[in-house]
Short mmCIF file of C-alpha atoms in Angstrom, two decimals:
data_model
loop_
_atom_site.label_atom_id
_atom_site.label_comp_id
_atom_site.label_asym_id
_atom_site.label_seq_id
_atom_site.Cartn_x
_atom_site.Cartn_y
_atom_site.Cartn_z
CA MET A 1 -102.60 -14.26 -43.18
CA ALA A 2 -102.74 -11.62 -45.92
CA LYS A 3 -99.75 -13.25 -47.62
CA ARG A 4 -101.45 -16.66 -47.52
CA THR A 5 -104.65 -15.18 -48.93
CA LYS A 6 -102.71 -13.62 -51.80
CA GLU A 7 -100.92 -16.89 -52.46
CA ASP A 8 -104.23 -18.75 -52.45
CA ALA A 9 -105.65 -16.29 -54.96
CA LEU A 10 -102.64 -16.74 -57.24
CA GLU A 11 -102.92 -20.51 -56.98
CA THR A 12 -106.61 -20.33 -57.89
CA ARG A 13 -105.83 -18.12 -60.87
CA GLU A 14 -103.21 -20.57 -62.11
CA ARG A 15 -105.62 -23.51 -61.72
CA ILE A 16 -108.17 -21.66 -63.81
CA LEU A 17 -105.60 -20.98 -66.52
CA ASP A 18 -104.46 -24.62 -66.46
CA ALA A 19 -108.08 -25.70 -66.87
CA ALA A 20 -108.58 -23.24 -69.72
CA ILE A 21 -105.62 -24.76 -71.58
CA GLU A 22 -107.17 -28.20 -71.23
CA VAL A 23 -110.66 -27.11 -72.29
CA PHE A 24 -109.62 -24.85 -75.19
CA ASP A 25 -107.14 -27.40 -76.50
CA GLN A 26 -109.77 -30.13 -76.51
CA ARG A 27 -112.85 -28.17 -77.64
CA GLY A 28 -111.70 -24.94 -79.25
CA VAL A 29 -112.24 -21.45 -77.92
CA SER A 30 -115.76 -20.46 -79.04
CA ARG A 31 -117.86 -23.35 -77.72
CA PRO A 32 -116.76 -23.93 -74.10
CA SER A 33 -118.28 -21.80 -71.34
CA LEU A 34 -116.55 -20.37 -68.31
CA THR A 35 -118.66 -22.78 -66.26
CA GLU A 36 -116.90 -25.74 -67.89
CA ILE A 37 -113.52 -24.22 -67.10
CA ALA A 38 -114.58 -23.51 -63.52
CA GLU A 39 -115.74 -27.11 -63.02
CA LEU A 40 -112.47 -28.53 -64.31
CA ALA A 41 -110.49 -26.13 -62.13
CA GLY A 42 -112.55 -27.14 -59.08
CA VAL A 43 -113.80 -23.59 -58.42
CA THR A 44 -117.08 -21.73 -58.76
CA ARG A 45 -118.03 -19.66 -61.78
CA GLY A 46 -117.91 -16.66 -59.47
CA ALA A 47 -114.28 -17.45 -58.66
CA VAL A 48 -113.47 -17.32 -62.36
CA TYR A 49 -115.10 -13.90 -62.64
CA GLY A 50 -113.15 -12.85 -59.58
CA HIS A 51 -109.98 -13.18 -61.68
CA PHE A 52 -111.16 -12.59 -65.26
CA GLN A 53 -113.82 -10.24 -66.63
CA ASN A 54 -114.86 -12.60 -69.43
CA LYS A 55 -113.53 -15.23 -71.82
CA THR A 56 -111.56 -12.62 -73.76
CA ASP A 57 -109.75 -11.57 -70.59
CA LEU A 58 -109.05 -15.22 -69.78
CA PHE A 59 -107.74 -15.85 -73.30
CA GLY A 60 -105.45 -12.82 -73.00
CA ALA A 61 -104.02 -14.06 -69.71
CA LEU A 62 -103.46 -17.45 -71.29
CA ALA A 63 -101.55 -15.92 -74.20
CA ASP A 64 -99.47 -13.90 -71.73
CA ARG A 65 -98.05 -17.16 -70.36
CA ILE A 66 -95.96 -17.30 -73.49
CA GLN A 67 -94.72 -14.84 -76.06
CA LEU A 68 -96.42 -15.01 -79.41
CA PRO A 69 -94.13 -15.80 -82.35
CA ASP A 70 -93.54 -12.23 -83.49
CA GLU A 71 -93.28 -10.93 -79.93
CA SER A 72 -90.53 -13.36 -79.00
CA LEU A 73 -88.68 -12.60 -82.21
CA CYS A 74 -88.97 -8.86 -82.31
CA GLN A 75 -88.01 -7.60 -78.88
CA ALA A 76 -84.44 -6.89 -79.92
CA PRO A 77 -83.40 -3.24 -79.64
CA GLN A 78 -84.53 -1.45 -82.77
CA HIS A 79 -81.03 -0.03 -83.26
CA SER A 80 -79.06 -3.21 -82.61
CA CYS A 81 -75.74 -3.45 -84.45
CA ASP A 82 -76.60 -7.07 -85.29
CA PRO A 83 -80.36 -7.19 -85.96
CA LEU A 84 -80.17 -10.37 -88.04
CA GLY A 85 -78.21 -12.06 -85.27
CA GLU A 86 -80.92 -11.06 -82.80
CA LEU A 87 -83.61 -12.29 -85.17
CA ARG A 88 -81.81 -15.60 -85.70
CA LYS A 89 -81.26 -16.13 -81.96
CA ARG A 90 -84.87 -15.47 -81.01
CA TRP A 91 -86.25 -17.44 -83.93
CA VAL A 92 -84.21 -20.54 -83.05
CA PHE A 93 -85.12 -20.10 -79.37
CA LEU A 94 -88.81 -20.12 -80.26
CA TYR A 95 -88.58 -23.39 -82.18
CA ARG A 96 -86.49 -25.05 -79.47
CA GLU A 97 -88.80 -23.88 -76.70
CA VAL A 98 -92.02 -24.98 -78.36
CA MET A 99 -90.42 -28.38 -79.02
CA SER A 100 -89.48 -28.94 -75.38
CA ASN A 101 -92.18 -27.03 -73.49
CA GLU A 102 -95.54 -28.82 -73.48
CA GLN A 103 -97.42 -25.79 -72.18
CA TRP A 104 -96.03 -23.57 -74.94
CA ARG A 105 -97.02 -26.17 -77.51
CA ARG A 106 -100.59 -26.37 -76.25
CA ILE A 107 -101.08 -22.62 -75.97
CA PHE A 108 -99.67 -22.02 -79.46
CA ALA A 109 -102.03 -24.73 -80.74
CA ILE A 110 -104.96 -22.94 -79.10
CA ILE A 111 -103.99 -19.57 -80.58
CA LEU A 112 -103.09 -20.77 -84.07
CA LEU A 113 -105.39 -23.77 -84.56
CA ARG A 114 -108.26 -23.72 -82.04
CA CYS A 115 -109.27 -20.07 -82.08
CA GLU A 116 -112.16 -20.13 -84.52
CA TRP A 117 -112.91 -17.01 -86.59
CA VAL A 118 -116.61 -16.88 -85.75
CA PRO A 119 -118.84 -14.08 -84.40
CA GLU A 120 -118.74 -15.58 -80.90
CA ASN A 121 -114.99 -14.97 -80.82
CA GLY A 122 -115.22 -11.37 -82.01
CA GLU A 123 -113.30 -9.76 -79.14
CA ILE A 124 -110.76 -12.56 -78.98
CA ASN A 125 -110.17 -12.39 -82.72
CA GLN A 126 -109.77 -8.63 -82.46
CA ARG A 127 -107.08 -9.14 -79.84
CA CYS A 128 -105.29 -11.48 -82.24
CA VAL A 129 -105.53 -8.88 -85.01
CA GLN A 130 -104.13 -6.19 -82.74
CA GLY A 131 -101.27 -8.45 -81.65
CA HIS A 132 -100.52 -9.28 -85.27
CA SER A 133 -100.41 -5.59 -86.20
CA GLU A 134 -98.10 -4.68 -83.32
CA ALA A 135 -95.82 -7.62 -83.99
CA THR A 136 -95.62 -6.81 -87.70
CA MET A 137 -94.52 -3.29 -86.87
CA ARG A 138 -91.78 -4.56 -84.55
CA LEU A 139 -90.64 -7.01 -87.20
CA ARG A 140 -90.59 -4.26 -89.80
CA ASN A 141 -88.43 -2.09 -87.53
CA LEU A 142 -85.98 -4.95 -87.08
CA ILE A 143 -85.69 -5.61 -90.82
CA GLU A 144 -85.32 -1.90 -91.56
CA ASN A 145 -82.49 -1.83 -89.02
CA ALA A 146 -80.83 -4.75 -90.79
CA VAL A 147 -80.98 -2.77 -94.03
CA SER A 148 -79.57 0.37 -92.38
CA VAL A 149 -76.52 -1.47 -90.99
CA GLY A 150 -75.83 -3.26 -94.30
CA GLN A 151 -76.91 -6.76 -93.31
CA LEU A 152 -79.64 -6.73 -95.94
CA PRO A 153 -79.61 -5.12 -99.41
CA ALA A 154 -80.38 -1.43 -99.60
CA ASP A 155 -82.99 -2.09 -102.28
CA LEU A 156 -84.82 -4.78 -100.29
CA ASP A 157 -88.57 -4.38 -100.77
CA ILE A 158 -89.53 -4.30 -97.10
CA ASP A 159 -93.25 -4.27 -97.87
CA ILE A 160 -92.82 -7.75 -99.35
CA ALA A 161 -90.11 -8.99 -96.99
CA VAL A 162 -92.01 -8.39 -93.74
CA PRO A 163 -95.12 -10.50 -94.54
CA LEU A 164 -92.86 -13.16 -96.06
CA VAL A 165 -90.90 -13.50 -92.81
CA HIS A 166 -94.09 -13.45 -90.76
CA ALA A 167 -95.64 -16.16 -92.91
CA GLY A 168 -92.47 -18.24 -92.57
CA ILE A 169 -92.48 -18.01 -88.78
CA VAL A 170 -96.15 -18.81 -88.30
CA GLY A 171 -96.38 -21.23 -91.20
CA LEU A 172 -93.70 -23.62 -89.96
CA LEU A 173 -95.15 -23.47 -86.47
CA GLN A 174 -98.64 -24.31 -87.70
CA GLU A 175 -97.32 -27.10 -89.91
CA TRP A 176 -95.61 -28.71 -86.92
CA LEU A 177 -98.51 -28.17 -84.52
CA MET A 178 -100.83 -30.06 -86.88
CA ASN A 179 -98.56 -33.11 -86.64
CA PRO A 180 -95.74 -32.79 -84.09
CA ALA A 181 -94.55 -36.32 -84.87
CA ALA A 182 -93.81 -35.40 -88.49
CA PHE A 183 -90.49 -33.67 -87.79
CA ASN A 184 -88.33 -32.12 -85.10
CA ILE A 185 -89.12 -28.42 -85.26
CA ALA A 186 -86.01 -27.52 -83.26
CA GLU A 187 -83.74 -29.15 -85.85
CA VAL A 188 -85.73 -28.23 -88.96
CA GLY A 189 -86.28 -24.75 -87.55
CA GLU A 190 -82.57 -23.90 -87.56
CA ARG A 191 -82.33 -24.72 -91.26
CA HIS A 192 -85.56 -22.86 -91.87
CA VAL A 193 -84.10 -19.76 -90.23
CA GLU A 194 -80.96 -19.82 -92.37
CA ALA A 195 -82.97 -20.40 -95.55
CA MET A 196 -85.29 -17.47 -94.81
CA LEU A 197 -82.42 -15.11 -94.03
CA GLU A 198 -80.52 -16.20 -97.14
CA MET A 199 -83.62 -15.53 -99.22
CA LEU A 200 -83.88 -12.01 -97.80
CA GLN A 201 -80.24 -11.40 -98.64
CA THR A 202 -80.09 -12.86 -102.13
CA SER A 203 -83.47 -13.24 -103.83
CA ARG A 204 -83.87 -10.84 -106.77
CA HIS A 205 -87.63 -11.16 -106.40
CA LEU A 206 -87.43 -9.31 -103.09
CA ARG A 207 -85.77 -6.25 -104.59
CA LYS A 208 -87.60 -3.00 -105.27
CA GLN A 209 -88.67 -2.76 -108.88
CA PRO A 210 -87.76 0.30 -110.96
CA GLU A 211 -90.68 2.71 -111.14
CA ASN A 212 -90.82 2.49 -114.95
CA ALA A 213 -90.58 -1.32 -114.98
CA GLY A 214 -93.31 -3.25 -116.76
#
């Protein structure tokens, strides 16, 4: 009986999360109430609070169903002997997965396109900021490792390279999410990866400038 009760609780939790995807994707994150999500899930508002403290907690659980762009890209060991290979593999995986996995597509759309930066979303936006900061640090460690093993130039300006890579990852994803019919992100994404890595390796504009320059 205890096992069945636990299974029922897990099933209820998943129904709530499924309903949240539907509601947030259709109406954004700030406007809908937990009551709307509860009604769509076929549970009481109290049942929602039995699993989630508030909308921020629910949003966090929703994001945990996937790995955010930087998280999926930057979980390679910091001292990998092939950091660019790890970056390439995870980057391509992300684009392929979001192309084929409808739930990933919808959750990424919620996070990147439907999460309004308004006072009502203060705690949710703060969670996004924290995730961005942590992911940027992991990405920086990976690029620094690529420099240390000779895969990237020793004079690469990492302070410029890291936000450039981050913008490339999120930018292509947002571009596709706005109009998924425009192109195949799995196919375009592979070329995008190679172009970004080539730019890191060869662009003179990404090199550290002499201190007395200018």
